C-alpha cells in the first residue's frame, strides 16, 4: 500500500507504483475476470469472462462464443463453434461447413458448385453443375458427360452420340 485506512486493518486506499488496486488490496496484476486501467483492476463486463479492456474480450461466459475480441450468442454464417468457446471461419471457399470439420463445405458461393464437400468451378467428369441447387449432379445414362439432365456431351456408348 501507498496509503492505508489504518495500520491495524492493513486495507489499502492507494497503491505504490507498479501495483494495481482492487477491493482494498494492492496486486502485481489483475486476477481473472478483471483488467487493468493502469492503476485499478476493473471487472470485465458480461458477456466477457476475461478481457483486455472494457470492450475487448479474451474469453466469454457460458453460452457465448468469442469472435475476434467480441462475445456473441451464435456464430455468423460461414463460421462454426470450436470447443464450445469460439467461432472459426469455414476454410476454403465454403459459405457454410460441417460443425465438426471447417474444411468440409455444405454450401458454396453462387458461382461455384458443391461436390464431395468442396466448392468447385467445374464439376468432375460425369457430373454437371445444377445452378438451381448449387450442387454437382450425376449425368444420367446413357450420358457420359452432360450440361444438364437432358443435354449429353458424350455417351458411355459412342455409337449413341
Tab-separated table of N, CA and C in Angstrom:
chain	number	residue	atom	x	y	z
A	1	UNK	N	0.839	-1.196	0.000
A	1	UNK	CA	0.000	0.000	0.000
A	1	UNK	C	0.883	1.259	0.000
A	2	UNK	N	0.367	2.259	-0.675
A	2	UNK	CA	0.997	3.576	-0.533
A	2	UNK	C	0.348	4.288	0.649
A	3	UNK	N	-0.996	4.182	0.723
A	3	UNK	CA	-1.726	4.688	1.898
A	3	UNK	C	-2.727	3.624	2.325
A	4	UNK	N	-2.960	3.561	3.646
A	4	UNK	CA	-3.887	2.567	4.203
A	4	UNK	C	-4.964	3.277	5.012
A	5	UNK	N	-6.074	2.572	5.291
A	5	UNK	CA	-7.127	3.138	6.131
A	5	UNK	C	-6.601	3.283	7.556
A	6	UNK	N	-5.848	2.281	8.030
A	6	UNK	CA	-5.169	2.356	9.331
A	6	UNK	C	-4.115	1.259	9.366
A	7	UNK	N	-3.155	1.401	10.208
A	7	UNK	CA	-2.078	0.414	10.302
A	7	UNK	C	-2.602	-0.936	10.794
A	8	UNK	N	-3.680	-0.922	11.546
A	8	UNK	CA	-4.210	-2.164	12.101
A	8	UNK	C	-5.012	-2.982	11.082
A	9	UNK	N	-5.742	-2.333	10.219
A	9	UNK	CA	-6.603	-3.061	9.288
A	9	UNK	C	-5.870	-3.515	8.033
A	10	UNK	N	-4.781	-2.845	7.686
A	10	UNK	CA	-3.995	-3.174	6.503
A	10	UNK	C	-4.848	-3.168	5.229
A	11	UNK	N	-5.839	-2.285	5.187
A	11	UNK	CA	-6.663	-2.110	3.993
A	11	UNK	C	-6.119	-0.924	3.218
A	12	UNK	N	-5.796	-1.169	1.952
A	12	UNK	CA	-5.175	-0.120	1.139
A	12	UNK	C	-6.212	0.861	0.609
A	13	UNK	N	-5.780	2.096	0.453
A	13	UNK	CA	-6.577	3.145	-0.186
A	13	UNK	C	-5.947	3.470	-1.537
A	14	UNK	N	-4.607	3.508	-1.574
A	14	UNK	CA	-3.862	3.710	-2.824
A	14	UNK	C	-2.664	2.764	-2.812
A	15	UNK	N	-2.128	2.522	-4.016
A	15	UNK	CA	-1.016	1.584	-4.155
A	15	UNK	C	0.242	2.297	-4.645
A	16	UNK	N	1.396	1.691	-4.331
A	16	UNK	CA	2.660	2.220	-4.851
A	16	UNK	C	2.735	1.903	-6.352
A	17	UNK	N	3.595	2.627	-7.054
A	17	UNK	CA	3.752	2.412	-8.495
A	17	UNK	C	4.056	0.955	-8.800
A	18	UNK	N	3.445	0.450	-9.872
A	18	UNK	CA	3.660	-0.934	-10.285
A	18	UNK	C	2.654	-1.904	-9.704
A	19	UNK	N	1.783	-1.440	-8.790
A	19	UNK	CA	0.747	-2.296	-8.207
A	19	UNK	C	-0.620	-1.746	-8.572
A	20	UNK	N	-1.591	-2.644	-8.590
A	20	UNK	CA	-2.952	-2.285	-9.001
A	20	UNK	C	-3.913	-2.454	-7.835
A	21	UNK	N	-4.811	-1.520	-7.688
A	21	UNK	CA	-5.773	-1.513	-6.585
A	21	UNK	C	-6.999	-2.356	-6.942
A	22	UNK	N	-7.406	-3.215	-5.988
A	22	UNK	CA	-8.640	-3.997	-6.127
A	22	UNK	C	-9.178	-4.318	-4.747
A	23	UNK	N	-10.335	-3.779	-4.426
A	23	UNK	CA	-11.050	-4.094	-3.181
A	23	UNK	C	-10.172	-3.985	-1.933
A	24	UNK	N	-9.462	-2.875	-1.806
A	24	UNK	CA	-8.653	-2.650	-0.608
A	24	UNK	C	-7.313	-3.351	-0.612
A	25	UNK	N	-6.942	-3.965	-1.735
A	25	UNK	CA	-5.659	-4.660	-1.840
A	25	UNK	C	-4.845	-4.093	-2.989
A	26	UNK	N	-3.527	-4.233	-2.907
A	26	UNK	CA	-2.615	-3.848	-3.991
A	26	UNK	C	-2.016	-5.125	-4.568
A	27	UNK	N	-2.198	-5.316	-5.860
A	27	UNK	CA	-1.789	-6.559	-6.519
A	27	UNK	C	-0.792	-6.265	-7.636
A	28	UNK	N	0.134	-7.210	-7.921
A	28	UNK	CA	1.074	-7.003	-9.024
A	28	UNK	C	0.391	-7.095	-10.391
A	29	UNK	N	-0.729	-7.816	-10.472
A	29	UNK	CA	-1.516	-7.911	-11.710
A	29	UNK	C	-2.959	-8.211	-11.345
A	30	UNK	N	-3.835	-7.976	-12.271
A	30	UNK	CA	-5.264	-8.218	-12.025
A	30	UNK	C	-5.575	-9.709	-12.132
A	31	UNK	N	-6.487	-10.207	-11.311
A	31	UNK	CA	-6.883	-11.623	-11.409
A	31	UNK	C	-7.805	-11.851	-12.612
A	32	UNK	N	-8.089	-13.118	-12.881
A	32	UNK	CA	-9.009	-13.482	-13.961
A	32	UNK	C	-10.342	-12.773	-13.755
A	33	UNK	N	-10.919	-12.295	-14.848
A	33	UNK	CA	-12.194	-11.595	-14.778
A	33	UNK	C	-12.056	-10.101	-14.582
A	34	UNK	N	-10.815	-9.623	-14.512
A	34	UNK	CA	-10.529	-8.191	-14.327
A	34	UNK	C	-9.485	-7.740	-15.342
A	35	UNK	N	-9.448	-6.444	-15.600
A	35	UNK	CA	-8.421	-5.848	-16.457
A	35	UNK	C	-7.895	-4.595	-15.780
A	36	UNK	N	-6.720	-4.168	-16.173
A	36	UNK	CA	-6.087	-3.002	-15.577
A	36	UNK	C	-6.339	-1.747	-16.400
A	37	UNK	N	-6.664	-0.655	-15.719
A	37	UNK	CA	-6.742	0.639	-16.395
A	37	UNK	C	-5.456	1.420	-16.150
A	38	UNK	N	-4.451	0.769	-15.555
A	38	UNK	CA	-3.166	1.391	-15.248
A	38	UNK	C	-2.919	1.527	-13.764
A	39	UNK	N	-3.996	1.733	-12.991
A	39	UNK	CA	-3.848	1.884	-11.537
A	39	UNK	C	-4.845	1.020	-10.755
A	40	UNK	N	-5.951	0.661	-11.390
A	40	UNK	CA	-7.035	-0.066	-10.721
A	40	UNK	C	-7.423	-1.284	-11.558
A	41	UNK	N	-7.823	-2.367	-10.892
A	41	UNK	CA	-8.388	-3.531	-11.577
A	41	UNK	C	-9.900	-3.328	-11.682
A	42	UNK	N	-10.414	-3.431	-12.896
A	42	UNK	CA	-11.846	-3.273	-13.138
A	42	UNK	C	-12.416	-4.585	-13.657
A	43	UNK	N	-13.651	-4.897	-13.256
A	43	UNK	CA	-14.286	-6.147	-13.665
A	43	UNK	C	-14.617	-6.124	-15.153
A	44	UNK	N	-14.404	-7.268	-15.806
A	44	UNK	CA	-14.825	-7.428	-17.200
A	44	UNK	C	-16.353	-7.384	-17.230
A	45	UNK	N	-16.896	-6.784	-18.257
A	45	UNK	CA	-18.348	-6.690	-18.390
A	45	UNK	C	-18.885	-7.898	-19.129
A	46	UNK	N	-19.970	-8.498	-18.632
A	46	UNK	CA	-20.570	-9.617	-19.354
A	46	UNK	C	-20.959	-9.180	-20.764
A	47	UNK	N	-20.862	-10.054	-21.739
A	47	UNK	CA	-20.603	-11.497	-21.605
A	47	UNK	C	-19.127	-11.883	-21.601
A	48	UNK	N	-18.212	-10.913	-21.458
A	48	UNK	CA	-16.785	-11.258	-21.335
A	48	UNK	C	-16.531	-11.967	-20.009
A	49	UNK	N	-15.800	-13.060	-20.059
A	49	UNK	CA	-15.369	-13.736	-18.831
A	49	UNK	C	-14.002	-13.202	-18.439
A	50	UNK	N	-13.116	-13.072	-19.409
A	50	UNK	CA	-11.813	-12.443	-19.243
A	50	UNK	C	-11.652	-11.439	-20.373
A	51	UNK	N	-10.925	-10.346	-20.117
A	51	UNK	CA	-10.865	-9.280	-21.113
A	51	UNK	C	-9.545	-8.528	-21.087
A	52	UNK	N	-9.261	-7.859	-22.212
A	52	UNK	CA	-8.095	-6.978	-22.312
A	52	UNK	C	-8.419	-5.605	-21.727
A	53	UNK	N	-9.650	-5.156	-21.988
A	53	UNK	CA	-10.110	-3.842	-21.543
A	53	UNK	C	-11.637	-3.863	-21.509
A	54	UNK	N	-12.268	-2.718	-21.448
A	54	UNK	CA	-13.727	-2.668	-21.288
A	54	UNK	C	-14.508	-3.134	-22.516
A	55	UNK	N	-13.858	-3.265	-23.674
A	55	UNK	CA	-14.594	-3.649	-24.887
A	55	UNK	C	-14.029	-4.863	-25.617
A	56	UNK	N	-12.847	-5.344	-25.253
A	56	UNK	CA	-12.216	-6.463	-25.955
A	56	UNK	C	-12.082	-7.685	-25.053
A	57	UNK	N	-12.778	-8.751	-25.443
A	57	UNK	CA	-12.811	-9.976	-24.647
A	57	UNK	C	-11.686	-10.932	-25.028
A	58	UNK	N	-11.275	-11.749	-24.060
A	58	UNK	CA	-10.325	-12.845	-24.271
A	58	UNK	C	-11.092	-14.166	-24.252
A	59	UNK	N	-12.088	-14.260	-23.381
A	59	UNK	CA	-12.951	-15.433	-23.298
A	59	UNK	C	-14.343	-14.967	-22.887
A	60	UNK	N	-15.324	-15.858	-23.084
A	60	UNK	CA	-16.735	-15.485	-22.872
A	60	UNK	C	-17.388	-16.351	-21.803
A	61	UNK	N	-18.480	-15.828	-21.248
A	61	UNK	CA	-19.279	-16.597	-20.299
A	61	UNK	C	-19.986	-17.723	-21.046
A	62	UNK	N	-20.441	-18.713	-20.324
A	62	UNK	CA	-21.111	-19.872	-20.902
A	62	UNK	C	-22.278	-19.446	-21.797
A	63	UNK	N	-22.384	-20.096	-22.956
A	63	UNK	CA	-23.455	-19.788	-23.900
A	63	UNK	C	-23.109	-18.664	-24.858
A	64	UNK	N	-21.898	-18.124	-24.754
A	64	UNK	CA	-21.409	-17.082	-25.659
A	64	UNK	C	-20.127	-17.574	-26.316
A	65	UNK	N	-19.869	-17.067	-27.525
A	65	UNK	CA	-18.736	-17.554	-28.305
A	65	UNK	C	-17.885	-16.385	-28.775
A	66	UNK	N	-16.585	-16.516	-28.614
A	66	UNK	CA	-15.648	-15.460	-28.979
A	66	UNK	C	-15.458	-15.409	-30.486
A	67	UNK	N	-15.703	-14.229	-31.052
A	67	UNK	CA	-15.458	-13.965	-32.470
A	67	UNK	C	-14.551	-12.744	-32.510
A	68	UNK	N	-13.287	-12.966	-32.845
A	68	UNK	CA	-12.321	-11.872	-32.739
A	68	UNK	C	-12.145	-11.544	-31.268
A	69	UNK	N	-12.569	-10.358	-30.858
A	69	UNK	CA	-12.488	-9.981	-29.436
A	69	UNK	C	-13.869	-9.661	-28.868
A	70	UNK	N	-14.929	-10.159	-29.537
A	70	UNK	CA	-16.300	-9.915	-29.091
A	70	UNK	C	-16.990	-11.231	-28.752
A	71	UNK	N	-17.893	-11.202	-27.797
A	71	UNK	CA	-18.674	-12.381	-27.421
A	71	UNK	C	-20.067	-12.273	-28.017
A	72	UNK	N	-20.517	-13.368	-28.650
A	72	UNK	CA	-21.844	-13.411	-29.271
A	72	UNK	C	-22.542	-14.704	-28.880
A	73	UNK	N	-23.871	-14.695	-28.950
A	73	UNK	CA	-24.637	-15.892	-28.590
A	73	UNK	C	-24.639	-16.933	-29.706
A	74	UNK	N	-24.164	-16.569	-30.900
A	74	UNK	CA	-24.051	-17.522	-32.004
A	74	UNK	C	-22.932	-17.061	-32.941
A	75	UNK	N	-22.550	-17.943	-33.822
A	75	UNK	CA	-21.526	-17.606	-34.817
A	75	UNK	C	-22.209	-17.125	-36.090
A	76	UNK	N	-21.544	-16.251	-36.801
A	76	UNK	CA	-22.067	-15.721	-38.060
A	76	UNK	C	-22.055	-16.809	-39.131
A	77	UNK	N	-22.815	-16.605	-40.201
A	77	UNK	CA	-22.809	-17.520	-41.339
A	77	UNK	C	-21.378	-17.653	-41.842
A	78	UNK	N	-20.999	-18.882	-42.152
A	78	UNK	CA	-19.642	-19.141	-42.620
A	78	UNK	C	-18.672	-19.425	-41.497
A	79	UNK	N	-19.195	-19.519	-40.261
A	79	UNK	CA	-18.352	-19.821	-39.100
A	79	UNK	C	-18.954	-21.002	-38.345
A	80	UNK	N	-18.096	-21.695	-37.602
A	80	UNK	CA	-18.545	-22.799	-36.755
A	80	UNK	C	-18.006	-22.593	-35.340
A	81	UNK	N	-18.644	-23.243	-34.375
A	81	UNK	CA	-18.228	-23.159	-32.972
A	81	UNK	C	-17.154	-24.220	-32.721
A	82	UNK	N	-16.025	-23.796	-32.165
A	82	UNK	CA	-14.915	-24.698	-31.841
A	82	UNK	C	-14.808	-24.825	-30.325
A	83	UNK	N	-14.730	-26.084	-29.856
A	83	UNK	CA	-14.569	-26.390	-28.423
A	83	UNK	C	-15.585	-25.664	-27.541
A	84	UNK	N	-16.747	-25.357	-28.097
A	84	UNK	CA	-17.818	-24.685	-27.367
A	84	UNK	C	-17.368	-23.350	-26.768
A	85	UNK	N	-16.325	-22.719	-27.376
A	85	UNK	CA	-15.817	-21.474	-26.808
A	85	UNK	C	-15.647	-20.343	-27.822
A	86	UNK	N	-15.275	-20.645	-29.075
A	86	UNK	CA	-15.029	-19.564	-30.031
A	86	UNK	C	-15.508	-19.932	-31.433
A	87	UNK	N	-15.666	-18.915	-32.268
A	87	UNK	CA	-16.109	-19.097	-33.647
A	87	UNK	C	-14.905	-19.103	-34.578
A	88	UNK	N	-14.957	-19.976	-35.569
A	88	UNK	CA	-13.889	-20.066	-36.556
A	88	UNK	C	-14.517	-20.091	-37.944
A	89	UNK	N	-13.913	-19.371	-38.884
A	89	UNK	CA	-14.419	-19.360	-40.254
A	89	UNK	C	-14.239	-20.717	-40.905
A	90	UNK	N	-15.202	-21.087	-41.747
A	90	UNK	CA	-15.040	-22.254	-42.602
A	90	UNK	C	-13.848	-21.966	-43.507
A	91	UNK	N	-13.100	-22.994	-43.854
A	91	UNK	CA	-11.919	-22.794	-44.683
A	91	UNK	C	-12.265	-22.926	-46.162
A	92	UNK	N	-11.322	-22.568	-46.994
A	92	UNK	CA	-11.523	-22.669	-48.435
A	92	UNK	C	-12.587	-21.703	-48.895
A	93	UNK	N	-13.373	-22.130	-49.847
A	93	UNK	CA	-14.399	-21.281	-50.438
A	93	UNK	C	-15.785	-21.538	-49.859
A	94	UNK	N	-15.871	-22.291	-48.779
A	94	UNK	CA	-17.161	-22.639	-48.180
A	94	UNK	C	-17.931	-21.389	-47.732
A	95	UNK	N	-19.232	-21.386	-48.000
A	95	UNK	CA	-20.117	-20.387	-47.394
A	95	UNK	C	-20.540	-20.921	-46.030
A	96	UNK	N	-20.884	-22.214	-45.979
A	96	UNK	CA	-21.146	-22.899	-44.711
A	96	UNK	C	-20.398	-24.229	-44.745
A	97	UNK	N	-20.155	-24.808	-43.556
A	97	UNK	CA	-19.398	-26.055	-43.473
A	97	UNK	C	-19.931	-26.903	-42.322
A	98	UNK	N	-19.439	-28.135	-42.259
A	98	UNK	CA	-19.828	-29.024	-41.163
A	98	UNK	C	-19.330	-28.456	-39.835
A	99	UNK	N	-20.127	-28.596	-38.788
A	99	UNK	CA	-19.707	-28.114	-37.475
A	99	UNK	C	-18.521	-28.914	-36.948
A	100	UNK	N	-18.329	-30.125	-37.453
A	100	UNK	CA	-17.222	-30.966	-36.993
A	100	UNK	C	-15.981	-30.857	-37.871
A	101	UNK	N	-16.096	-30.133	-39.012
A	101	UNK	CA	-14.970	-30.066	-39.948
A	101	UNK	C	-15.064	-28.774	-40.757
A	102	UNK	N	-14.247	-27.786	-40.411
A	102	UNK	CA	-14.337	-26.469	-41.055
A	102	UNK	C	-13.923	-26.468	-42.515
A	103	UNK	N	-13.309	-27.553	-43.001
A	103	UNK	CA	-12.908	-27.601	-44.407
A	103	UNK	C	-13.866	-28.425	-45.269
A	104	UNK	N	-14.942	-28.981	-44.676
A	104	UNK	CA	-15.932	-29.751	-45.436
A	104	UNK	C	-17.141	-28.855	-45.684
A	105	UNK	N	-17.248	-28.370	-46.906
A	105	UNK	CA	-18.308	-27.412	-47.258
A	105	UNK	C	-19.686	-28.060	-47.289
A	106	UNK	N	-20.697	-27.304	-46.875
A	106	UNK	CA	-22.089	-27.720	-47.022
A	106	UNK	C	-22.848	-26.779	-47.958
A	107	UNK	N	-22.252	-25.628	-48.281
A	107	UNK	CA	-22.792	-24.737	-49.319
A	107	UNK	C	-21.649	-23.871	-49.851
A	108	UNK	N	-21.857	-23.369	-51.074
A	108	UNK	CA	-20.803	-22.645	-51.796
A	108	UNK	C	-21.318	-21.299	-52.295
A	109	UNK	N	-20.391	-20.418	-52.725
A	109	UNK	CA	-20.822	-19.171	-53.362
A	109	UNK	C	-21.650	-19.487	-54.617
A	110	UNK	N	-22.488	-18.557	-55.028
A	110	UNK	CA	-23.396	-18.774	-56.168
A	110	UNK	C	-22.661	-19.120	-57.462
A	111	UNK	N	-21.412	-18.753	-57.594
A	111	UNK	CA	-20.660	-19.004	-58.828
A	111	UNK	C	-19.989	-20.377	-58.843
A	112	UNK	N	-20.143	-21.160	-57.755
A	112	UNK	CA	-19.493	-22.459	-57.674
A	112	UNK	C	-20.492	-23.559	-57.342
A	113	UNK	N	-20.033	-24.796	-57.479
A	113	UNK	CA	-20.880	-25.961	-57.241
A	113	UNK	C	-20.285	-26.833	-56.148
A	114	UNK	N	-21.164	-27.403	-55.327
A	114	UNK	CA	-20.758	-28.272	-54.222
A	114	UNK	C	-20.641	-29.711	-54.705
A	115	UNK	N	-19.470	-30.318	-54.463
A	115	UNK	CA	-19.276	-31.733	-54.779
A	115	UNK	C	-18.318	-32.332	-53.768
A	116	UNK	N	-18.747	-33.381	-53.077
A	116	UNK	CA	-17.943	-34.116	-52.102
A	116	UNK	C	-17.330	-33.199	-51.045
A	117	UNK	N	-18.089	-32.211	-50.597
A	117	UNK	CA	-17.637	-31.327	-49.531
A	117	UNK	C	-16.701	-30.222	-49.974
A	118	UNK	N	-16.574	-30.024	-51.296
A	118	UNK	CA	-15.701	-28.968	-51.814
A	118	UNK	C	-16.491	-28.065	-52.759
A	119	UNK	N	-16.060	-26.815	-52.871
A	119	UNK	CA	-16.659	-25.861	-53.806
A	119	UNK	C	-15.793	-25.816	-55.059
A	120	UNK	N	-16.414	-26.096	-56.203
A	120	UNK	CA	-15.685	-26.218	-57.464
A	120	UNK	C	-16.242	-25.279	-58.520
A	121	UNK	N	-15.361	-24.804	-59.413
A	121	UNK	CA	-15.815	-24.024	-60.568
A	121	UNK	C	-16.477	-24.931	-61.593
A	122	UNK	N	-15.929	-26.138	-61.739
A	122	UNK	CA	-16.430	-27.114	-62.705
A	122	UNK	C	-16.564	-28.453	-62.009
A	123	UNK	N	-17.642	-29.138	-62.266
A	123	UNK	CA	-17.873	-30.447	-61.648
A	123	UNK	C	-16.977	-31.505	-62.295
A	124	UNK	N	-16.771	-32.595	-61.580
A	124	UNK	CA	-15.960	-33.712	-62.074
A	124	UNK	C	-16.631	-34.364	-63.281
A	125	UNK	N	-15.855	-35.147	-64.034
A	125	UNK	CA	-16.405	-35.878	-65.172
A	125	UNK	C	-17.610	-36.691	-64.728
A	126	UNK	N	-18.565	-36.795	-65.595
A	126	UNK	CA	-19.849	-37.500	-65.431
A	126	UNK	C	-20.815	-36.762	-64.497
A	127	UNK	N	-20.491	-35.521	-64.146
A	127	UNK	CA	-21.364	-34.678	-63.330
A	127	UNK	C	-21.572	-33.349	-64.034
A	128	UNK	N	-22.685	-32.676	-63.724
A	128	UNK	CA	-22.948	-31.336	-64.245
A	128	UNK	C	-23.307	-30.420	-63.084
A	129	UNK	N	-23.050	-29.131	-63.264
A	129	UNK	CA	-23.382	-28.150	-62.239
A	129	UNK	C	-24.825	-27.709	-62.360
A	130	UNK	N	-25.617	-27.983	-61.320
A	130	UNK	CA	-27.019	-27.585	-61.292
A	130	UNK	C	-27.099	-26.197	-60.654
A	131	UNK	N	-27.372	-25.185	-61.472
A	131	UNK	CA	-27.409	-23.797	-60.978
A	131	UNK	C	-28.516	-23.580	-59.959
A	132	UNK	N	-29.600	-24.333	-60.051
A	132	UNK	CA	-30.713	-24.175	-59.108
A	132	UNK	C	-30.341	-24.644	-57.707
A	133	UNK	N	-29.728	-25.818	-57.627
A	133	UNK	CA	-29.384	-26.378	-56.307
A	133	UNK	C	-27.992	-25.976	-55.838
A	134	UNK	N	-27.116	-25.580	-56.765
A	134	UNK	CA	-25.742	-25.256	-56.415
A	134	UNK	C	-24.881	-26.494	-56.230
A	135	UNK	N	-25.423	-27.659	-56.602
A	135	UNK	CA	-24.703	-28.925	-56.435
A	135	UNK	C	-24.257	-29.501	-57.761
A	136	UNK	N	-23.248	-30.361	-57.710
A	136	UNK	CA	-22.869	-31.172	-58.857
A	136	UNK	C	-23.762	-32.406	-58.819
A	137	UNK	N	-24.392	-32.698	-59.944
A	137	UNK	CA	-25.293	-33.849	-60.001
A	137	UNK	C	-24.832	-34.809	-61.084
A	138	UNK	N	-25.059	-36.092	-60.859
A	138	UNK	CA	-24.614	-37.155	-61.761
A	138	UNK	C	-25.383	-37.089	-63.074
A	139	UNK	N	-24.640	-37.195	-64.196
A	139	UNK	CA	-25.272	-37.303	-65.512
A	139	UNK	C	-26.012	-38.637	-65.568
A	140	UNK	N	-27.151	-38.655	-66.220
A	140	UNK	CA	-27.944	-39.874	-66.313
A	140	UNK	C	-27.565	-40.664	-67.566
A	141	UNK	N	-27.443	-41.995	-67.446
A	141	UNK	CA	-27.133	-42.804	-68.623
A	141	UNK	C	-28.184	-42.550	-69.710
A	142	UNK	N	-27.806	-42.542	-70.954
A	142	UNK	CA	-26.514	-43.015	-71.477
A	142	UNK	C	-25.434	-41.928	-71.517
A	143	UNK	N	-25.709	-40.743	-70.944
A	143	UNK	CA	-24.711	-39.660	-70.977
A	143	UNK	C	-23.475	-40.024	-70.168
A	144	UNK	N	-22.303	-39.719	-70.739
A	144	UNK	CA	-21.050	-39.832	-70.001
A	144	UNK	C	-20.755	-38.493	-69.346
A	145	UNK	N	-20.801	-37.444	-70.153
A	145	UNK	CA	-20.676	-36.075	-69.673
A	145	UNK	C	-21.876	-35.298	-70.180
A	146	UNK	N	-22.329	-34.300	-69.420
A	146	UNK	CA	-23.539	-33.587	-69.790
A	146	UNK	C	-23.516	-32.152	-69.300
A	147	UNK	N	-24.389	-31.337	-69.859
A	147	UNK	CA	-24.576	-29.959	-69.410
A	147	UNK	C	-25.760	-29.847	-68.466
A	148	UNK	N	-26.674	-30.805	-68.591
A	148	UNK	CA	-27.883	-30.854	-67.767
A	148	UNK	C	-28.406	-32.275	-67.833
A	149	UNK	N	-29.485	-32.591	-67.132
A	149	UNK	CA	-30.013	-33.955	-67.193
A	149	UNK	C	-30.440	-34.370	-68.614
A	150	UNK	N	-30.754	-33.390	-69.454
A	150	UNK	CA	-31.254	-33.744	-70.794
A	150	UNK	C	-30.312	-33.385	-71.938
A	151	UNK	N	-29.139	-32.807	-71.656
A	151	UNK	CA	-28.205	-32.429	-72.726
A	151	UNK	C	-26.875	-33.161	-72.522
A	152	UNK	N	-26.684	-34.215	-73.354
A	152	UNK	CA	-25.452	-35.010	-73.292
A	152	UNK	C	-24.357	-34.358	-74.127
A	153	UNK	N	-23.131	-34.430	-73.637
A	153	UNK	CA	-21.951	-34.004	-74.397
A	153	UNK	C	-21.219	-35.210	-74.952
A	154	UNK	N	-21.206	-36.290	-74.176
A	154	UNK	CA	-20.635	-37.571	-74.608
A	154	UNK	C	-21.531	-38.693	-74.065
A	155	UNK	N	-21.425	-39.846	-74.675
A	155	UNK	CA	-22.186	-41.009	-74.203
A	155	UNK	C	-21.226	-42.105	-73.777
A	156	UNK	N	-21.690	-42.971	-72.893
A	156	UNK	CA	-20.879	-44.131	-72.494
A	156	UNK	C	-20.649	-45.008	-73.706
A	157	UNK	N	-21.667	-45.166	-74.518
A	157	UNK	CA	-21.561	-45.932	-75.771
A	157	UNK	C	-21.444	-44.914	-76.888
A	158	UNK	N	-20.272	-44.808	-77.504
A	158	UNK	CA	-20.012	-43.796	-78.538
A	158	UNK	C	-20.931	-43.913	-79.746
A	159	UNK	N	-21.524	-45.083	-79.968
A	159	UNK	CA	-22.412	-45.257	-81.120
A	159	UNK	C	-23.741	-44.549	-80.896
A	160	UNK	N	-24.050	-44.147	-79.659
A	160	UNK	CA	-25.317	-43.476	-79.381
A	160	UNK	C	-25.240	-41.986	-79.603
A	161	UNK	N	-24.065	-41.426	-79.685
A	161	UNK	CA	-23.920	-39.967	-79.774
A	161	UNK	C	-23.919	-39.492	-81.210
